[in-house]
Amino acid sequence: GEDCLESAKSCQNLDEALSRCQTSIDLDPLNKQALTLKSNLLLRLKRAPEAEEAIREAFELDTSDKEIEKLLEECMMANRTK
């Protein structure tokens, strides 16, 4: 899980990074770092609905995480402005 996550962070291709990130999530569905990274990648790929879904999963794991809360708000805004 962590190896896949580190691999995703160092990847230059967004689609490849997303694939590696998903592998990390598949190995550890409760990995909020991987879910947060997935959400960021999806936002950069202009896939806001999927980004919001991923960050909501992370937020459910830790409702006190301000970074996750901020990203959730960004995703919600991106979905509203479509």
mmCIF file with all atom_site columns, C-alpha atoms in Angstrom:
data_model
loop_
_atom_site.group_PDB
_atom_site.id
_atom_site.type_symbol
_atom_site.label_atom_id
_atom_site.label_alt_id
_atom_site.label_comp_id
_atom_site.label_asym_id
_atom_site.label_entity_id
_atom_site.label_seq_id
_atom_site.pdbx_PDB_ins_code
_atom_site.Cartn_x
_atom_site.Cartn_y
_atom_site.Cartn_z
_atom_site.occupancy
_atom_site.B_iso_or_equiv
_atom_site.pdbx_formal_charge
_atom_site.auth_seq_id
_atom_site.auth_comp_id
_atom_site.auth_asym_id
_atom_site.auth_atom_id
_atom_site.pdbx_PDB_model_num
ATOM 1  C CA . GLY A 1 1  ? 0.000   0.000  0.000   1.00 0.00 ? 1  GLY A CA 1
ATOM 2  C CA . GLU A 1 2  ? 2.588   2.585  1.065   1.00 0.00 ? 2  GLU A CA 1
ATOM 3  C CA . ASP A 1 3  ? 4.987   1.593  -1.754  1.00 0.00 ? 3  ASP A CA 1
ATOM 4  C CA . CYS A 1 4  ? 2.221   2.170  -4.311  1.00 0.00 ? 4  CYS A CA 1
ATOM 5  C CA . LEU A 1 5  ? 1.393   5.503  -2.703  1.00 0.00 ? 5  LEU A CA 1
ATOM 6  C CA . GLU A 1 6  ? 5.019   6.664  -2.813  1.00 0.00 ? 6  GLU A CA 1
ATOM 7  C CA . SER A 1 7  ? 5.237   5.487  -6.414  1.00 0.00 ? 7  SER A CA 1
ATOM 8  C CA . ALA A 1 8  ? 2.131   7.518  -7.288  1.00 0.00 ? 8  ALA A CA 1
ATOM 9  C CA . LYS A 1 9  ? 3.535   10.662 -5.644  1.00 0.00 ? 9  LYS A CA 1
ATOM 10 C CA . SER A 1 10 ? 6.713   10.482 -7.741  1.00 0.00 ? 10 SER A CA 1
ATOM 11 C CA . CYS A 1 11 ? 4.942   9.775  -11.029 1.00 0.00 ? 11 CYS A CA 1
ATOM 12 C CA . GLN A 1 12 ? 4.877   12.557 -13.648 1.00 0.00 ? 12 GLN A CA 1
ATOM 13 C CA . ASN A 1 13 ? 1.935   11.167 -15.657 1.00 0.00 ? 13 ASN A CA 1
ATOM 14 C CA . LEU A 1 14 ? -1.369  11.957 -13.904 1.00 0.00 ? 14 LEU A CA 1
ATOM 15 C CA . ASP A 1 15 ? -3.200  8.915  -15.252 1.00 0.00 ? 15 ASP A CA 1
ATOM 16 C CA . GLU A 1 16 ? -0.369  6.605  -14.193 1.00 0.00 ? 16 GLU A CA 1
ATOM 17 C CA . ALA A 1 17 ? -0.218  8.273  -10.774 1.00 0.00 ? 17 ALA A CA 1
ATOM 18 C CA . LEU A 1 18 ? -3.975  7.772  -10.411 1.00 0.00 ? 18 LEU A CA 1
ATOM 19 C CA . SER A 1 19 ? -3.616  4.089  -11.293 1.00 0.00 ? 19 SER A CA 1
ATOM 20 C CA . ARG A 1 20 ? -0.854  3.613  -8.715  1.00 0.00 ? 20 ARG A CA 1
ATOM 21 C CA . CYS A 1 21 ? -2.868  5.516  -6.138  1.00 0.00 ? 21 CYS A CA 1
ATOM 22 C CA . GLN A 1 22 ? -5.884  3.274  -6.784  1.00 0.00 ? 22 GLN A CA 1
ATOM 23 C CA . THR A 1 23 ? -3.677  0.211  -6.273  1.00 0.00 ? 23 THR A CA 1
ATOM 24 C CA . SER A 1 24 ? -2.711  1.627  -2.871  1.00 0.00 ? 24 SER A CA 1
ATOM 25 C CA . ILE A 1 25 ? -6.392  2.144  -2.003  1.00 0.00 ? 25 ILE A CA 1
ATOM 26 C CA . ASP A 1 26 ? -7.240  -1.373 -3.168  1.00 0.00 ? 26 ASP A CA 1
ATOM 27 C CA . LEU A 1 27 ? -4.611  -2.707 -0.762  1.00 0.00 ? 27 LEU A CA 1
ATOM 28 C CA . ASP A 1 28 ? -5.738  -0.441 2.097   1.00 0.00 ? 28 ASP A CA 1
ATOM 29 C CA . PRO A 1 29 ? -9.220  1.098  1.622   1.00 0.00 ? 29 PRO A CA 1
ATOM 30 C CA . LEU A 1 30 ? -8.837  3.080  4.865   1.00 0.00 ? 30 LEU A CA 1
ATOM 31 C CA . ASN A 1 31 ? -5.713  4.931  3.695   1.00 0.00 ? 31 ASN A CA 1
ATOM 32 C CA . LYS A 1 32 ? -6.816  8.561  3.908   1.00 0.00 ? 32 LYS A CA 1
ATOM 33 C CA . GLN A 1 33 ? -3.532  9.790  2.376   1.00 0.00 ? 33 GLN A CA 1
ATOM 34 C CA . ALA A 1 34 ? -4.169  7.706  -0.741  1.00 0.00 ? 34 ALA A CA 1
ATOM 35 C CA . LEU A 1 35 ? -7.790  8.852  -0.914  1.00 0.00 ? 35 LEU A CA 1
ATOM 36 C CA . THR A 1 36 ? -6.684  12.478 -0.577  1.00 0.00 ? 36 THR A CA 1
ATOM 37 C CA . LEU A 1 37 ? -4.060  12.063 -3.303  1.00 0.00 ? 37 LEU A CA 1
ATOM 38 C CA . LYS A 1 38 ? -6.633  10.356 -5.536  1.00 0.00 ? 38 LYS A CA 1
ATOM 39 C CA . SER A 1 39 ? -8.984  13.282 -5.062  1.00 0.00 ? 39 SER A CA 1
ATOM 40 C CA . ASN A 1 40 ? -6.247  15.805 -5.909  1.00 0.00 ? 40 ASN A CA 1
ATOM 41 C CA . LEU A 1 41 ? -5.292  13.863 -9.029  1.00 0.00 ? 41 LEU A CA 1
ATOM 42 C CA . LEU A 1 42 ? -8.903  13.615 -10.177 1.00 0.00 ? 42 LEU A CA 1
ATOM 43 C CA . LEU A 1 43 ? -9.353  17.365 -9.698  1.00 0.00 ? 43 LEU A CA 1
ATOM 44 C CA . ARG A 1 44 ? -6.271  18.013 -11.832 1.00 0.00 ? 44 ARG A CA 1
ATOM 45 C CA . LEU A 1 45 ? -7.756  15.701 -14.469 1.00 0.00 ? 45 LEU A CA 1
ATOM 46 C CA . LYS A 1 46 ? -10.985 17.761 -14.383 1.00 0.00 ? 46 LYS A CA 1
ATOM 47 C CA . ARG A 1 47 ? -12.952 14.833 -12.936 1.00 0.00 ? 47 ARG A CA 1
ATOM 48 C CA . ALA A 1 48 ? -14.554 16.719 -10.047 1.00 0.00 ? 48 ALA A CA 1
ATOM 49 C CA . PRO A 1 49 ? -17.473 14.341 -9.316  1.00 0.00 ? 49 PRO A CA 1
ATOM 50 C CA . GLU A 1 50 ? -15.064 11.430 -8.808  1.00 0.00 ? 50 GLU A CA 1
ATOM 51 C CA . ALA A 1 51 ? -12.715 13.672 -6.819  1.00 0.00 ? 51 ALA A CA 1
ATOM 52 C CA . GLU A 1 52 ? -15.546 14.609 -4.473  1.00 0.00 ? 52 GLU A CA 1
ATOM 53 C CA . GLU A 1 53 ? -16.474 10.960 -3.993  1.00 0.00 ? 53 GLU A CA 1
ATOM 54 C CA . ALA A 1 54 ? -12.883 10.053 -3.058  1.00 0.00 ? 54 ALA A CA 1
ATOM 55 C CA . ILE A 1 55 ? -12.438 12.947 -0.639  1.00 0.00 ? 55 ILE A CA 1
ATOM 56 C CA . ARG A 1 56 ? -15.787 12.210 1.019   1.00 0.00 ? 56 ARG A CA 1
ATOM 57 C CA . GLU A 1 57 ? -14.456 8.723  1.802   1.00 0.00 ? 57 GLU A CA 1
ATOM 58 C CA . ALA A 1 58 ? -11.341 10.274 3.368   1.00 0.00 ? 58 ALA A CA 1
ATOM 59 C CA . PHE A 1 59 ? -13.459 12.785 5.304   1.00 0.00 ? 59 PHE A CA 1
ATOM 60 C CA . GLU A 1 60 ? -15.568 9.955  6.743   1.00 0.00 ? 60 GLU A CA 1
ATOM 61 C CA . LEU A 1 61 ? -12.347 8.408  8.064   1.00 0.00 ? 61 LEU A CA 1
ATOM 62 C CA . ASP A 1 62 ? -11.251 11.649 9.761   1.00 0.00 ? 62 ASP A CA 1
ATOM 63 C CA . THR A 1 63 ? -13.773 14.468 10.070  1.00 0.00 ? 63 THR A CA 1
ATOM 64 C CA . SER A 1 64 ? -11.290 16.589 12.054  1.00 0.00 ? 64 SER A CA 1
ATOM 65 C CA . ASP A 1 65 ? -8.672  16.781 9.254   1.00 0.00 ? 65 ASP A CA 1
ATOM 66 C CA . LYS A 1 66 ? -8.741  20.395 8.030   1.00 0.00 ? 66 LYS A CA 1
ATOM 67 C CA . GLU A 1 67 ? -6.807  19.623 4.822   1.00 0.00 ? 67 GLU A CA 1
ATOM 68 C CA . ILE A 1 68 ? -9.395  17.008 3.842   1.00 0.00 ? 68 ILE A CA 1
ATOM 69 C CA . GLU A 1 69 ? -12.227 19.367 4.749   1.00 0.00 ? 69 GLU A CA 1
ATOM 70 C CA . LYS A 1 70 ? -10.705 22.096 2.563   1.00 0.00 ? 70 LYS A CA 1
ATOM 71 C CA . LEU A 1 71 ? -10.292 19.720 -0.381  1.00 0.00 ? 71 LEU A CA 1
ATOM 72 C CA . LEU A 1 72 ? -13.889 18.564 0.022   1.00 0.00 ? 72 LEU A CA 1
ATOM 73 C CA . GLU A 1 73 ? -15.026 22.188 -0.221  1.00 0.00 ? 73 GLU A CA 1
ATOM 74 C CA . GLU A 1 74 ? -12.883 22.661 -3.360  1.00 0.00 ? 74 GLU A CA 1
ATOM 75 C CA . CYS A 1 75 ? -14.442 19.586 -4.958  1.00 0.00 ? 75 CYS A CA 1
ATOM 76 C CA . MET A 1 76 ? -17.932 20.727 -4.115  1.00 0.00 ? 76 MET A CA 1
ATOM 77 C CA . MET A 1 77 ? -17.209 24.157 -5.643  1.00 0.00 ? 77 MET A CA 1
ATOM 78 C CA . ALA A 1 78 ? -15.755 22.566 -8.780  1.00 0.00 ? 78 ALA A CA 1
ATOM 79 C CA . ASN A 1 79 ? -18.895 20.470 -9.167  1.00 0.00 ? 79 ASN A CA 1
ATOM 80 C CA . ARG A 1 80 ? -21.152 23.517 -8.776  1.00 0.00 ? 80 ARG A CA 1
ATOM 81 C CA . THR A 1 81 ? -19.321 25.559 -11.411 1.00 0.00 ? 81 THR A CA 1
ATOM 82 C CA . LYS A 1 82 ? -19.660 22.946 -14.165 1.00 0.00 ? 82 LYS A CA 1
#
